[in-house]
CSV table of C-alpha atoms and ligand atoms in Angstrom, one decimal:
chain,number,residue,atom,x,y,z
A,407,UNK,CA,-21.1,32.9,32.5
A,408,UNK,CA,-20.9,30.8,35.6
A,409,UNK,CA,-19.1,27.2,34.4
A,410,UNK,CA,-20.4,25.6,37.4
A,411,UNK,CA,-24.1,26.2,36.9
A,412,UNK,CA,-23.8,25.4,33.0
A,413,UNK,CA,-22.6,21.8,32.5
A,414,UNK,CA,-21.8,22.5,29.3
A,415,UNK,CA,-19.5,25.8,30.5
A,416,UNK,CA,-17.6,23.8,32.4
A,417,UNK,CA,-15.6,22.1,29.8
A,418,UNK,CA,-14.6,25.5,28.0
A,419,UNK,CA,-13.5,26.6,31.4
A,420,UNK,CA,-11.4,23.5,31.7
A,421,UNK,CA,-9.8,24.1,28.3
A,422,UNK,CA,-8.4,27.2,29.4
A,423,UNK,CA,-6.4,25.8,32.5
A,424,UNK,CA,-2.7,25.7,31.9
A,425,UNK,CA,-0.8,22.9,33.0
A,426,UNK,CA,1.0,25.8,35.8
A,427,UNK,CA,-2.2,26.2,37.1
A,428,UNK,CA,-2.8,22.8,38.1
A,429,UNK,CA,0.8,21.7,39.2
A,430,UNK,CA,1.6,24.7,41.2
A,431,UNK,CA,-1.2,27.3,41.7
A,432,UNK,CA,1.1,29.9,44.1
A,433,UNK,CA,3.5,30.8,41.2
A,434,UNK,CA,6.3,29.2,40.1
A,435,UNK,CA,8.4,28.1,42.6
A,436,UNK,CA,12.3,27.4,43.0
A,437,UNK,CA,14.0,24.3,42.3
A,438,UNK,CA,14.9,24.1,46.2
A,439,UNK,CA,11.4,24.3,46.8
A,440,UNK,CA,10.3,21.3,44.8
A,441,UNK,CA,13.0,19.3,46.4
A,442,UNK,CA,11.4,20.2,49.9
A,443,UNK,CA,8.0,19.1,47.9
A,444,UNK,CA,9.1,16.0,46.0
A,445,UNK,CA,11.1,14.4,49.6
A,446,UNK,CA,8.2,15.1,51.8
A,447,UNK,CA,5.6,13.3,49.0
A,448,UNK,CA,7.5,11.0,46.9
A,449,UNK,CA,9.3,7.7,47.7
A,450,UNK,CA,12.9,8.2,48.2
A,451,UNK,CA,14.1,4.9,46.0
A,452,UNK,CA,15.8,7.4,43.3
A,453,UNK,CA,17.7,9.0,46.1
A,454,UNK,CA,17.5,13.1,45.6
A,455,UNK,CA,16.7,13.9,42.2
A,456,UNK,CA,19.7,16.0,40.5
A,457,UNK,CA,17.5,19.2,39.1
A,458,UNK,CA,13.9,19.9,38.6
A,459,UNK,CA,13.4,20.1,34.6
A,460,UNK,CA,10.3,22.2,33.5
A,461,UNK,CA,10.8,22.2,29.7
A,462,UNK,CA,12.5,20.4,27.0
A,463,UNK,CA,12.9,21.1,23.0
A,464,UNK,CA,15.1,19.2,21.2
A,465,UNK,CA,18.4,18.3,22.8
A,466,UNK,CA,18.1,21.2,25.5
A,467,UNK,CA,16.0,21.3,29.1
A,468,UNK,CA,16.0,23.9,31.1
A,469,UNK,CA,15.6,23.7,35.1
A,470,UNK,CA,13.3,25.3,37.5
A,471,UNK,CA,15.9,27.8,37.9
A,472,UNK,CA,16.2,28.5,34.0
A,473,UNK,CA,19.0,27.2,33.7
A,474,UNK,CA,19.6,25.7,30.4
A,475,UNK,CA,21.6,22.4,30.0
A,476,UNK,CA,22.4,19.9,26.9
A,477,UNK,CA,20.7,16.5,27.6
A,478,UNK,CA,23.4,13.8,26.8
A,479,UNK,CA,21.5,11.4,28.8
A,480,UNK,CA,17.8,11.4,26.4
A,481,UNK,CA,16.1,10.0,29.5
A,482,UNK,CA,18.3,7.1,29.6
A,483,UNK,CA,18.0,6.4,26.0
A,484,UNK,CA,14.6,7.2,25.8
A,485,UNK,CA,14.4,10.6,24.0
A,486,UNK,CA,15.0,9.5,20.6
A,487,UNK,CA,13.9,12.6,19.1
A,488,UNK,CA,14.5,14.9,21.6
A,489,UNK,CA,12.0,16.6,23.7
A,490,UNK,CA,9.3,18.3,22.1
A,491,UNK,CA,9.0,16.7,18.7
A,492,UNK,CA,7.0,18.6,16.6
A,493,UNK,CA,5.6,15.6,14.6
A,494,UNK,CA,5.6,13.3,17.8
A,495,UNK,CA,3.8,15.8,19.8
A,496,UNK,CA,1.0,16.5,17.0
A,497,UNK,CA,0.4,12.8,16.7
A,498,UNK,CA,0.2,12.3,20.5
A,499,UNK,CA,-2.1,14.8,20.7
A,500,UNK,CA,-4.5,13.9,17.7
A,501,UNK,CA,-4.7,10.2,18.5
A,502,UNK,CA,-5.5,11.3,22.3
A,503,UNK,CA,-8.4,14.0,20.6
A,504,UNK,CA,-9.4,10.8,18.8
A,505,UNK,CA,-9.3,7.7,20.3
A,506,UNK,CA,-7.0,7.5,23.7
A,507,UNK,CA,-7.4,4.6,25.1
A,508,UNK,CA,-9.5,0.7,24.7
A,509,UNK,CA,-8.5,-1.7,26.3
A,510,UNK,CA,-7.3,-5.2,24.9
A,511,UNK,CA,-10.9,-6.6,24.6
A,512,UNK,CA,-10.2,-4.2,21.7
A,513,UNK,CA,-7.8,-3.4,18.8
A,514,UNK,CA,-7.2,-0.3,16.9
A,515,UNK,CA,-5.3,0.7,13.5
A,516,UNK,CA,-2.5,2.5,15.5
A,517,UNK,CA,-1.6,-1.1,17.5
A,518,UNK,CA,-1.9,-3.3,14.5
A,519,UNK,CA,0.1,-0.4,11.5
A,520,UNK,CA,2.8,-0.6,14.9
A,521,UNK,CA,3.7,-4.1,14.9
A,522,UNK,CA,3.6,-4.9,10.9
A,523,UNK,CA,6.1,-1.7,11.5
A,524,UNK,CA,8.4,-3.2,13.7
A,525,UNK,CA,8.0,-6.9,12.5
A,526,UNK,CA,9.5,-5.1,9.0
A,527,UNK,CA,11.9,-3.3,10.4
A,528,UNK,CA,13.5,-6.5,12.5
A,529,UNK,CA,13.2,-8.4,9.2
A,530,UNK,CA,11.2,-10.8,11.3
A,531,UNK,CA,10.4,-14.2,9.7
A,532,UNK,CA,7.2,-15.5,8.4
A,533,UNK,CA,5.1,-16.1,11.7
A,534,UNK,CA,6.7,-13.2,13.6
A,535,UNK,CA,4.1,-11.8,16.3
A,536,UNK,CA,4.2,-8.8,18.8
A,537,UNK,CA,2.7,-8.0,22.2
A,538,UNK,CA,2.9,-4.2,23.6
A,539,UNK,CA,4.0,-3.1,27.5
A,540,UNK,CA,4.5,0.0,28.5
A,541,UNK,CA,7.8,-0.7,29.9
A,542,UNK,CA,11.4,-2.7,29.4
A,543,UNK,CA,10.4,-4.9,32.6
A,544,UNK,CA,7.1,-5.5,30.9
A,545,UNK,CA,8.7,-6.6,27.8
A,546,UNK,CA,11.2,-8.8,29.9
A,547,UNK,CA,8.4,-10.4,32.1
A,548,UNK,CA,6.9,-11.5,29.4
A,549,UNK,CA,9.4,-13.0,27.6
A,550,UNK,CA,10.5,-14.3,30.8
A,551,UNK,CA,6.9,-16.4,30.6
A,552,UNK,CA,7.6,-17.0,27.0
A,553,UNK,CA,10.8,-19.1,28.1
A,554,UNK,CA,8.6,-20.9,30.9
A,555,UNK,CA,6.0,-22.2,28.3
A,556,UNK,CA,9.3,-23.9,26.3
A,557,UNK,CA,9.0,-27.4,26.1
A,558,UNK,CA,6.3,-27.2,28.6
A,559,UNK,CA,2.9,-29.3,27.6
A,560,UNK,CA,-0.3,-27.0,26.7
A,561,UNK,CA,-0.8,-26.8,30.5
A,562,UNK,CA,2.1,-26.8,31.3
A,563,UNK,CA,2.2,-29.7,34.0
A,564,UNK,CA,5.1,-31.7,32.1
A,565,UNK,CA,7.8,-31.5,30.2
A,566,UNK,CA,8.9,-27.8,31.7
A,567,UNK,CA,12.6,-26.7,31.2
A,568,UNK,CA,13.3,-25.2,34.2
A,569,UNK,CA,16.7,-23.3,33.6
A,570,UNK,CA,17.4,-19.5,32.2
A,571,UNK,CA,20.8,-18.6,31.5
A,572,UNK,CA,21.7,-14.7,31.6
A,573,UNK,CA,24.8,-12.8,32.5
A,574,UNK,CA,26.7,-11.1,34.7
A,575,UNK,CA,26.9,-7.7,34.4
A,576,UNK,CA,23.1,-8.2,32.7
A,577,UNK,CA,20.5,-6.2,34.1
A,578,UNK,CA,16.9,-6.5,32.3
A,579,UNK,CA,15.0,-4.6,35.0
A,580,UNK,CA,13.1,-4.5,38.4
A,581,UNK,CA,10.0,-6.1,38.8
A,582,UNK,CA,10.3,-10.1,40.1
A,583,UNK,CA,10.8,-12.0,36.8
A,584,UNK,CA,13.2,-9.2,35.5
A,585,UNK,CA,14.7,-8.7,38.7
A,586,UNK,CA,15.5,-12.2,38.5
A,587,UNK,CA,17.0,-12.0,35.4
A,588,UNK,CA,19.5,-9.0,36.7
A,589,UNK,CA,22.5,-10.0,38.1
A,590,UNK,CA,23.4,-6.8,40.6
A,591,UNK,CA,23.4,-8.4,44.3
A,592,UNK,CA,22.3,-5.2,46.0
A,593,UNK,CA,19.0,-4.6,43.6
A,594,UNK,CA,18.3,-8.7,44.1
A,595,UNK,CA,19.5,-9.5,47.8
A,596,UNK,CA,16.7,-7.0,49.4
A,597,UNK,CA,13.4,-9.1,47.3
A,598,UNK,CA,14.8,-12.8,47.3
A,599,UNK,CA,13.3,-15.1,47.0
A,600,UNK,CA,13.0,-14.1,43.4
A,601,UNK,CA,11.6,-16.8,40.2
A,602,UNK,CA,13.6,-19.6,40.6
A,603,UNK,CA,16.1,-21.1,37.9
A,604,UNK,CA,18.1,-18.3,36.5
A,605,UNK,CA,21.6,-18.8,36.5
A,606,UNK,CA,24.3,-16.0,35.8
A,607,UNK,CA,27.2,-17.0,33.5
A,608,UNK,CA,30.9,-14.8,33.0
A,609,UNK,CA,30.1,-12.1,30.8
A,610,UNK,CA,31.2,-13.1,27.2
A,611,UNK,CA,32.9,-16.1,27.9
A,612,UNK,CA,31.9,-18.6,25.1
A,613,UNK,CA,33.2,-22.0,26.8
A,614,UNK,CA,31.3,-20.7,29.7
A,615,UNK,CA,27.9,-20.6,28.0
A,616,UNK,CA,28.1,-23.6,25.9
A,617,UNK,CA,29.2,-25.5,29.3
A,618,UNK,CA,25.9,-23.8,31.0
A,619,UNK,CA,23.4,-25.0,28.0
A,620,UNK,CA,21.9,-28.1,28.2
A,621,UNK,CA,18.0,-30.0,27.6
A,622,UNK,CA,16.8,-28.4,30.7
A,623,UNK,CA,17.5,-25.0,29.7
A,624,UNK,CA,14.4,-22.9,28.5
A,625,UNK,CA,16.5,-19.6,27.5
A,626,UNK,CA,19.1,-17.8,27.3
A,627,UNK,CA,18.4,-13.6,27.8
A,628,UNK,CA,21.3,-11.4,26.2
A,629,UNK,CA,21.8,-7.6,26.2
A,630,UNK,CA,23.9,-7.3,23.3
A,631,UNK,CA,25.7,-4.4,24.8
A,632,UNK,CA,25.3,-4.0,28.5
A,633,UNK,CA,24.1,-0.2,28.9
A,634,UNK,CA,23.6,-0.3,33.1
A,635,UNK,CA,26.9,-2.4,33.5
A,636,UNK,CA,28.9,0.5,31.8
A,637,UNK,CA,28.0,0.4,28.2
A,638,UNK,CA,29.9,-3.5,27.7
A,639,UNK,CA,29.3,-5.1,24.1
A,640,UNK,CA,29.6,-8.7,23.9
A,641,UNK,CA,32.6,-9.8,22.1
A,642,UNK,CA,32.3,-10.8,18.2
A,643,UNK,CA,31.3,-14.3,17.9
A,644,UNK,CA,29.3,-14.5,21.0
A,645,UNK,CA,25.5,-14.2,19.5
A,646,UNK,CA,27.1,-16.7,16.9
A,647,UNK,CA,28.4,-18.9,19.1
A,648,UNK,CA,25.2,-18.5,21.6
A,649,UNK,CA,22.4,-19.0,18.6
A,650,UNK,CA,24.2,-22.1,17.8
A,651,UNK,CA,24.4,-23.5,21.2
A,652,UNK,CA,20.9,-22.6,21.9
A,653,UNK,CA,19.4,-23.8,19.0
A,654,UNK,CA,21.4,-27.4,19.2
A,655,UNK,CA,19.7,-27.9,22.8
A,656,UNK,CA,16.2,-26.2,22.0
A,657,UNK,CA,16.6,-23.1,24.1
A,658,UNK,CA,15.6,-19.6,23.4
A,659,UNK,CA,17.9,-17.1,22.4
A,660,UNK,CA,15.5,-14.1,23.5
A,661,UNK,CA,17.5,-10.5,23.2
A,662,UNK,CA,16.7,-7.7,25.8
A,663,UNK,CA,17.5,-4.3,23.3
A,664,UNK,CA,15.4,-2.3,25.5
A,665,UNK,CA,18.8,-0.2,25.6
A,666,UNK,CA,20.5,-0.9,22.2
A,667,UNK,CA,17.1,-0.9,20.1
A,668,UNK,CA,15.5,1.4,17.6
A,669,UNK,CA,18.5,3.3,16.1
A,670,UNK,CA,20.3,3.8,19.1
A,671,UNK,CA,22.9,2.1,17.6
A,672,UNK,CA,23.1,3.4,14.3
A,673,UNK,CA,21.0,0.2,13.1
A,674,UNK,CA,16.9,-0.3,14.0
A,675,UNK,CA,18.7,-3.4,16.2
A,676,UNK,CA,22.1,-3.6,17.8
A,677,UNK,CA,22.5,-7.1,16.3
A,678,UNK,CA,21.1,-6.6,12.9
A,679,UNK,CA,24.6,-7.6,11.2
A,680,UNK,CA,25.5,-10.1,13.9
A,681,UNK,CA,24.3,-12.8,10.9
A,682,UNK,CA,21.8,-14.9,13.4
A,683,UNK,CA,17.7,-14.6,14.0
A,684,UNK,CA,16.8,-14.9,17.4
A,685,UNK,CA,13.9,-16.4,18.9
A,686,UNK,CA,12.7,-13.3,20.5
A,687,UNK,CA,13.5,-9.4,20.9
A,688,UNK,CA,12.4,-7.1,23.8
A,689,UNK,CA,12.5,-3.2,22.6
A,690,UNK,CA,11.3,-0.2,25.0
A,691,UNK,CA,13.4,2.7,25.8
A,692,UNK,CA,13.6,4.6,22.7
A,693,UNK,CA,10.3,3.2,21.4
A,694,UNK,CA,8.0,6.0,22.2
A,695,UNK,CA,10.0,8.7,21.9
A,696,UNK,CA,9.8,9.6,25.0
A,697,UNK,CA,6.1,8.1,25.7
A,698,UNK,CA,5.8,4.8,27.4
A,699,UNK,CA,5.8,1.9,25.6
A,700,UNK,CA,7.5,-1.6,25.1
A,701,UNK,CA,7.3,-4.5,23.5
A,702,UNK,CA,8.0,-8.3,23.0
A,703,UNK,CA,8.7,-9.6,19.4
A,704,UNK,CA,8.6,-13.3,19.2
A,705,UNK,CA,10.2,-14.6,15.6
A,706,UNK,CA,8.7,-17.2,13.7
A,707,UNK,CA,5.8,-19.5,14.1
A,708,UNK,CA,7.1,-21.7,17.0
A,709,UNK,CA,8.0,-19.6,19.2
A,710,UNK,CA,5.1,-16.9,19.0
A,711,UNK,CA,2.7,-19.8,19.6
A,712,UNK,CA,4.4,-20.1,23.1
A,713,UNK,CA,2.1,-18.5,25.5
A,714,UNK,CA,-1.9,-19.0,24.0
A,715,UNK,CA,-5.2,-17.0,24.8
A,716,UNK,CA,-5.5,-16.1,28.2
A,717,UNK,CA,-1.6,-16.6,29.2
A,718,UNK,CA,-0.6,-13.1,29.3
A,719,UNK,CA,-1.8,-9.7,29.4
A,720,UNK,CA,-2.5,-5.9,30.0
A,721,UNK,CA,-4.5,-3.1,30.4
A,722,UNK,CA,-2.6,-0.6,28.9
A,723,UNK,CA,-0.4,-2.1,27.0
A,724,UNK,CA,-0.2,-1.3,23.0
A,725,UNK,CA,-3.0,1.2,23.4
A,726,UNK,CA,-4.0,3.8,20.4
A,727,UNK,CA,-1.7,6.8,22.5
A,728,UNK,CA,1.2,4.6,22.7
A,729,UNK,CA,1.3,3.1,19.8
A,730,UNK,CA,0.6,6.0,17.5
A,731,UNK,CA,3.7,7.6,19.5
A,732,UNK,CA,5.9,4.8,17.9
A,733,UNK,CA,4.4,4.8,14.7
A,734,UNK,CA,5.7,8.9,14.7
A,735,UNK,CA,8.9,8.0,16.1
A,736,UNK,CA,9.7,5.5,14.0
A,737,UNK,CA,8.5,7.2,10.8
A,738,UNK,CA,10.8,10.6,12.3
A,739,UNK,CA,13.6,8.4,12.6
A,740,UNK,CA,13.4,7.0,8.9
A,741,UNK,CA,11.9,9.8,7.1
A,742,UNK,CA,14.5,12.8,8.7
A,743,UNK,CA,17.5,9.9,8.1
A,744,UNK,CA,18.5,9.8,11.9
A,745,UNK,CA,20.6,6.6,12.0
A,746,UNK,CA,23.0,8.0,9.2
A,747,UNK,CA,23.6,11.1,12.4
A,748,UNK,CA,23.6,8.5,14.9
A,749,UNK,CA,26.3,6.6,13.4
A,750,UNK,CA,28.4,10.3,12.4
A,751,UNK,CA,28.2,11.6,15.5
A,752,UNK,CA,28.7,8.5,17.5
A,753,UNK,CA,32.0,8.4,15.9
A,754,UNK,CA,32.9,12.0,16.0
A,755,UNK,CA,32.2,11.7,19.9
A,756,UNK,CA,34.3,8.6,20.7
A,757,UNK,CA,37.4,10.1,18.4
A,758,UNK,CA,37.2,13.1,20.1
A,759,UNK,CA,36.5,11.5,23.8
A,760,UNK,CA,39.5,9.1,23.1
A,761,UNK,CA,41.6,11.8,23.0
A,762,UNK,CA,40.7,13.4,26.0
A,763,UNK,CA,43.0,13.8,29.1
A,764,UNK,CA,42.0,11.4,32.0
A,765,UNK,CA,39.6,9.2,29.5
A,766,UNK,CA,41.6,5.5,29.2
A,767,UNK,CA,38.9,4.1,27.4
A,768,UNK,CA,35.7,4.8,25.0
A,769,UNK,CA,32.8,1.6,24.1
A,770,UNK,CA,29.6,1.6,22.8
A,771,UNK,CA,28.2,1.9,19.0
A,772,UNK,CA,26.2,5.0,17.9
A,773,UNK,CA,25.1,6.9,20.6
A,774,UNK,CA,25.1,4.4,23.1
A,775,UNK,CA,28.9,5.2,24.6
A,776,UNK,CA,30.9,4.6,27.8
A,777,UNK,CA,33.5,5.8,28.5
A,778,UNK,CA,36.2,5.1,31.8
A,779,UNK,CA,38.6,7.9,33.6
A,780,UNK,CA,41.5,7.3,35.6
A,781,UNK,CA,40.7,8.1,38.9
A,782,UNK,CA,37.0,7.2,40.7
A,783,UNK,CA,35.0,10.7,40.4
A,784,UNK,CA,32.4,9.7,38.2
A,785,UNK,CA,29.7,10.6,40.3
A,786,UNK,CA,31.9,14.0,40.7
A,787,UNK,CA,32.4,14.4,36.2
A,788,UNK,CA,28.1,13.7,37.1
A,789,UNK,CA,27.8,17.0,39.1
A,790,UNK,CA,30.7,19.1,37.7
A,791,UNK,CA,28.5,18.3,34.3
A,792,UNK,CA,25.4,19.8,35.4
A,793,UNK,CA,27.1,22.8,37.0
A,794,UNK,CA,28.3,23.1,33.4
A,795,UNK,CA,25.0,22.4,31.4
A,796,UNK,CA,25.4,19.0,30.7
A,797,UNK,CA,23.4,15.8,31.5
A,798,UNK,CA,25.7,12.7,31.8
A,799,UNK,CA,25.4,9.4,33.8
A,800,UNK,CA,27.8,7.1,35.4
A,801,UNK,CA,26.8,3.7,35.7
A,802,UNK,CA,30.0,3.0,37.5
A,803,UNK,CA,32.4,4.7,39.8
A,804,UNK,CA,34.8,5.2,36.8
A,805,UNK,CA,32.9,4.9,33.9
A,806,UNK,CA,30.6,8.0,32.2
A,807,UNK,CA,27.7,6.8,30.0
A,808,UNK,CA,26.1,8.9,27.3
A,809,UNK,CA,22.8,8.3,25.3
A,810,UNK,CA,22.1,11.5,24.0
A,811,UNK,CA,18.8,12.0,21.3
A,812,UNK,CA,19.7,10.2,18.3
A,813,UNK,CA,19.2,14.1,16.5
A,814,UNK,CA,22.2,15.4,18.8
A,815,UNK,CA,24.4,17.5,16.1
A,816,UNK,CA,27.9,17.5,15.6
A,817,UNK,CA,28.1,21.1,17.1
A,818,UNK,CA,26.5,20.1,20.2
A,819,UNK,CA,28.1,16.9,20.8
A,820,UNK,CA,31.6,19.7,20.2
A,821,UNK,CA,30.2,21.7,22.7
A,822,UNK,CA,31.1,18.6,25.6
A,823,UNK,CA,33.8,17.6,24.3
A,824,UNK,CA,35.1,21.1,24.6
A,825,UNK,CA,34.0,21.3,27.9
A,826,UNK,CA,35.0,17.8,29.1
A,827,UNK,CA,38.8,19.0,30.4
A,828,UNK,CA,37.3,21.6,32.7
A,829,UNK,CA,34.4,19.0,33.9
A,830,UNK,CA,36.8,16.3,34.8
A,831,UNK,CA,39.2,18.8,36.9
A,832,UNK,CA,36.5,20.4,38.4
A,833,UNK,CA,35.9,16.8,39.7
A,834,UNK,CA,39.2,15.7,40.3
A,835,UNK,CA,39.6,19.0,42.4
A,836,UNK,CA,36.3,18.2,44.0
A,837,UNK,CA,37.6,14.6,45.9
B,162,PLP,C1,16.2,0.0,31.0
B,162,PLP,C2,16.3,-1.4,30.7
B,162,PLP,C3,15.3,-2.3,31.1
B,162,PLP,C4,14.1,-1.9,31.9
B,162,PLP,O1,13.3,-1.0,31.3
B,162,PLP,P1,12.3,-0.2,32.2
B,162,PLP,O2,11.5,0.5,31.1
B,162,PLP,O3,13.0,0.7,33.1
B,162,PLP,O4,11.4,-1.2,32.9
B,162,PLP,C5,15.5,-3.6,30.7
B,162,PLP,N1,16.6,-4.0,30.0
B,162,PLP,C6,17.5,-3.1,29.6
B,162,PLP,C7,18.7,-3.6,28.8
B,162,PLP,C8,17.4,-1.8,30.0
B,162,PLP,O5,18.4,-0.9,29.6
């Protein structure tokens, strides 16, 4: 049968193409060899990438190499499930066999059964709407527009508050508006000038904030536990103390839980039981499960009638793929009771970190934890980690941050802290 001849062949002949086939071609080749691949064709911005993973099922990946390692890291929180979900992969793939992808001129039953989902979930008030990115800096852009349309007349020429208040420490991603938004001189400094009228405030300092808020402020962005700054949660009474000030000058209080969202915590959000509604709620990370996909959630009527037809957009944003990929997620996470494991083994590993020799302090909720050592090696506990089979990160020079699958086990999550002694003198040895 000749596939090229026969049009109709040619397809069946596709089918049977593995994905080796077309990614490689001579064989499989060693991780040092991709390395020499990936620096001669890709852009160095993430510096030399740590391993080459080709394969993933549950909390394990295993290298180019075949070496085998536990992923503590989820793809910085994005793994919720794991790699390889059984049910997440089936319902990928049966969505894409159905209908993959239709632009926003259309909708579909996967984009619509997604945000009723998540609009339930949040306990979102009467008015509540959604718009789908495919990314955190997506969902922060837009609510970044969403704050410029505050106060502003319907086209927008009067009446503008010009201000947004966020943090130090924040960071809420890297394109302009979100770049603008993240406080970290070294990622800002090299793209100034950035959207004007953001102004970074001291990290938890109430007096600070309600100094900072006035008429001409349009919002104020809060991560309620800063995951890039070394997993730091904002001290009890702050998301009070800033819903009151904001709403008392007609700001926005607009959370970024791209991080902290969709049971990373233990909760579906990090500030569920913080006792205030905000105006606005950016999710992504864990969202898709691993597939890309993010998304703004404005609360009530006012404030999801911010930006009108033809203010915002996207191509691929909320598409059938995507959103069926949440819908699985989301219904994995409820139906297989994940945030009751989040919230036991979150605890088991910050008892059992805190005890650790070299480890002077452990933060986060659930599975979103930091934790400092007393010398500067984290980069060092980084390597030492993998040599030893395990994916950590350090945000900081001190400070270790783990985000593990939300279905890590107790005996796995045993396994590091087991092998956490050895890690940390291999590293101290290693300076
Ligand atoms: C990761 C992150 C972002 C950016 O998300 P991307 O998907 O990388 O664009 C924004 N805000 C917070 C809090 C994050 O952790």
């Amino acid at each position: 049968m000749n596939a090229v001849k026969t049009g109709s062949h040619a397809a069946s002949t596709l089918e049977k193409t593995p994905v080796g086939d077309l990614v490689d071609g001579k064989g499989h080749s060693s991780g040092a060899e991709w390395l020499t691949r990936y620096s001669t064709s890709l852009m160095g911005v993430f510096g030399t990438p740590q391993r080459v993973l080709v394969r993933g099922a549950g909390c394990l990946v295993w290298d180019a190499d075949g070496k085998e390692y536990l992923d503590l890291l989820g793809g910085i929180a994005v793994n919720a499930l794991g790699h390889a979900h059984p049910f997440v992969t089936s319902v990928i793939s049966s969505q894409l066999a159905t209908l993959g992808h239709v632009s926003n001129f259309f909708t579909s039953p996967t984009q619509i059964a997604l945000a009723e989902k998540l609009l339930a979930l949040t306990h979102a008030p009467a008015g509540s709407k959604v718009f789908f990115t495919n990314s955190g800096t997506e969902a922060n852009e837009a609510a970044f527009k969403l704050a410029r349309r505050n106060g502003a007349s319907p086209d927008g020429t009067t009446g503008k508050r010009t201000k947004i208040i966020a943090l130090e420490g924040a960071f809420h991603g890297r394109t302009m508006g979100a770049l603008a938004l993240t406080a970290k001189e070294a990622y800002r400094a090299p793209f100034e000038p950035l959207p004007g009228g953001v102004v970074h405030i001291p990290f938890g300092d109430v007096a600070a904030l309600e100094a900072a808020i006035d008429e001409t402020v349009a919002a104020v962005f809060l991560e309620p536990i800063q995951g890039e700054a070394g997993v730091r949660p904002l001290p009890p009474g702050y998301l009070k103390a800033a819903r009151e000030a904001t709403t008392k000058a007609g700001a926005l209080l607009i959370l970024d839980e791209v991080q902290t969202g969709i049971g990373r915590t233990g909760k579906w959000l990090a500030t569920e039981d913080a006792g205030i509604v905000p105006d606005a709620v950016t999710l992504a990370k864990g969202l898709g499960g691993g597939f890309p996909i993010g998304a703004l959630l404005t609360f009530g009527e006012r404030t999801s009638s911010l930006l009108s037809a033809g203010q915002h957009g996207t191509t691929f944003g909320g598409n059938p793929v995507a959103t069926a990929a949440a819908l699985a997620t989301l219904h994995a996470i409820e139906s297989q009771r994940v945030l009751e494991n989040v919230a036991v083994v979150g605890d088991y590993l910050r008892t059992g970190l805190a005890a650790v020799d070299g480890v002077t302090e452990v933060r986060g909720e659930g599975l979103l934890i930091g934790f400092d050592l007393d010398a500067d090696v984290a980069p060092a506990v980084v390597t030492a980690g993998l040599d030893a089979g395990f994916i950590v990160n350090s945000p900081g020079p001190r400070t270790i941050r783990l985000a593990p699958p939300l279905v890590l086990t107790k005996d796995q999550a045993g396994t590091f802290l087991a092998a956490l002694p050895a890690i940390l003198q291999t590293a101290k040895d290693a300076q």
